[in-house]
Amino acid sequence: MGKLFGTDGIRGIVGQTLTADMAYRVGQAVAAVLAEEKQGRPEITLGKDTRISSDMLESALIAGICSVGGNVVPLGVIPTPAVAYLTVQRRADAGIVVSASHNPYEHNGIKVFNCQGYKLPDATEAKIEALILGEDPIPEKSGSDIGTMIRGMKEARTQYIEHLCSTIEDDLSGLRICVDCANGAASATAPELFSRFKARSDIMHAVPNGVNINKRCGSTHLESLQETVVNDGYDIGVAYDGDADRCLLVDETGAVIDGDKIMAVCAMDMRARGKLDGNAIVATVMSNLGLHEFCENEGIQLVCTDVGDRHVLEKMLECGYRIGGEQSGHMIYSEYATTGDGELTSLQFLQILKKSGKKASELIACCAQYPQVLINVPVSPERGVKERIMESALLRRAVAEEAQRLGSAGRILLRPSGTEALIRVMVEAKTEEMAQSYAEKLVNVVKSLKIV
């Protein structure tokens, strides 16, 4: 991980750690590195979510790209996976997304995809960082060498929606679906997407105003969706995050269907259709013990990686696996996408639900879920603090002692957030009370550390 690029691009609080000046320089650096590698004028697609700051950062990026001779294809408000898909379809040199995903509206970020729709390799990120952080100005073009905006891309959104529709064969008729767009990027695509099917689909939280993205809605705040699904008798609820690269579901009883359960259901269906290459699922160390048990019982290999969709995708590409993801609902279907795609995920699950003839709660019963407590501990946002906390001998000793006490009855995992000033403490145990008790002990240890 570099000084600017975290596990999911550059993130920060707008006006503090992420400014228009920085976005301008990021645009310059990305275009300059691409021009050097291509030995020619690069073309870069650019999408954004609905945050109040996204317009400003988008404009700064466009100015930076054009100033060094790059051309920009502005896609407007559109999901992150759509930018990755359209970058490949246009044969552009890169794609940039202005979004902070599931974070509050005050935050924003800049994510970059390469020409193949994958996140940038570390070497390219390092080159870009060196230019951004360097003291020398990045040389600008003049005259006819200045870059331009390529307009007329209104059909791009429709192209992406048609791609999503092509990934399933069922018309979903008979299902009653409630879709929560998180007042984010899915607001621009989900209404039209679900109108293409014969299901009864109702859309909620799809009126963004710049400051309500992820606010008491979406995949990080499922309460209103759960209440609506239960009270109004829907078969299933679908929730996306701010940039629609994640999806969580809610069954007819209001229970959450997380990424682990989605993977279990989809993997069984893929195997039945002869599409589960390698007979494997790629997950992360955060996945629930229930998924481990499911895979063992079904004879499916569970390959676990470090936390982060980058690591999941790397393992999928390395071994040729077809499905992978995270408990948070960031799912990758390599047959159809190069990155996590919430809308794609929902369609895959909905098709299986329709074909099964079962209730959603019955469909997911194949994968148990053990109590898991996750507590986010805020720490200083100063660079390097999270890493120094994780290296603390006192914390390591405390984790080892608690893990020994817990034994085979569960597991403990501590990790720094890749996008926020947080240490995440996760404990899994046979009872909620036991998991909560162990987690709180370790949270207190993290809080007691005087690291600046």
PDB file of C-alpha atoms in Angstrom, residues 6 17 60 166 248 260-261 264 334 364 366 389 403 451:
ATOM      1  CA  GLY A   6      -5.076   2.482  -0.024  1.00  0.00           C
ATOM      2  CA  THR A  17      -7.230  15.329   3.256  1.00  0.00           C
ATOM      3  CA  ALA A  60     -10.612  19.034 -11.142  1.00  0.00           C
ATOM      4  CA  SER A 166     -27.765 -10.400 -20.463  1.00  0.00           C
ATOM      5  CA  LEU A 248     -26.639  -7.204   0.580  1.00  0.00           C
ATOM      6  CA  ASP A 260     -21.108 -15.466   2.590  1.00  0.00           C
ATOM      7  CA  LYS A 261     -24.662 -16.713   2.108  1.00  0.00           C
ATOM      8  CA  ALA A 264     -22.952 -20.298  -0.951  1.00  0.00           C
ATOM      9  CA  SER A 334     -15.362 -13.248 -13.275  1.00  0.00           C
ATOM     10  CA  ILE A 364     -30.102 -19.599   2.368  1.00  0.00           C
ATOM     11  CA  CYS A 366     -27.831 -24.277   3.437  1.00  0.00           C
ATOM     12  CA  ILE A 389      -1.029   0.082  16.713  1.00  0.00           C
ATOM     13  CA  ALA A 403      -7.287 -16.482  21.269  1.00  0.00           C
ATOM     14  CA  ILE A 451       0.208   5.895  19.951  1.00  0.00           C
TER      15      ILE A 451
END
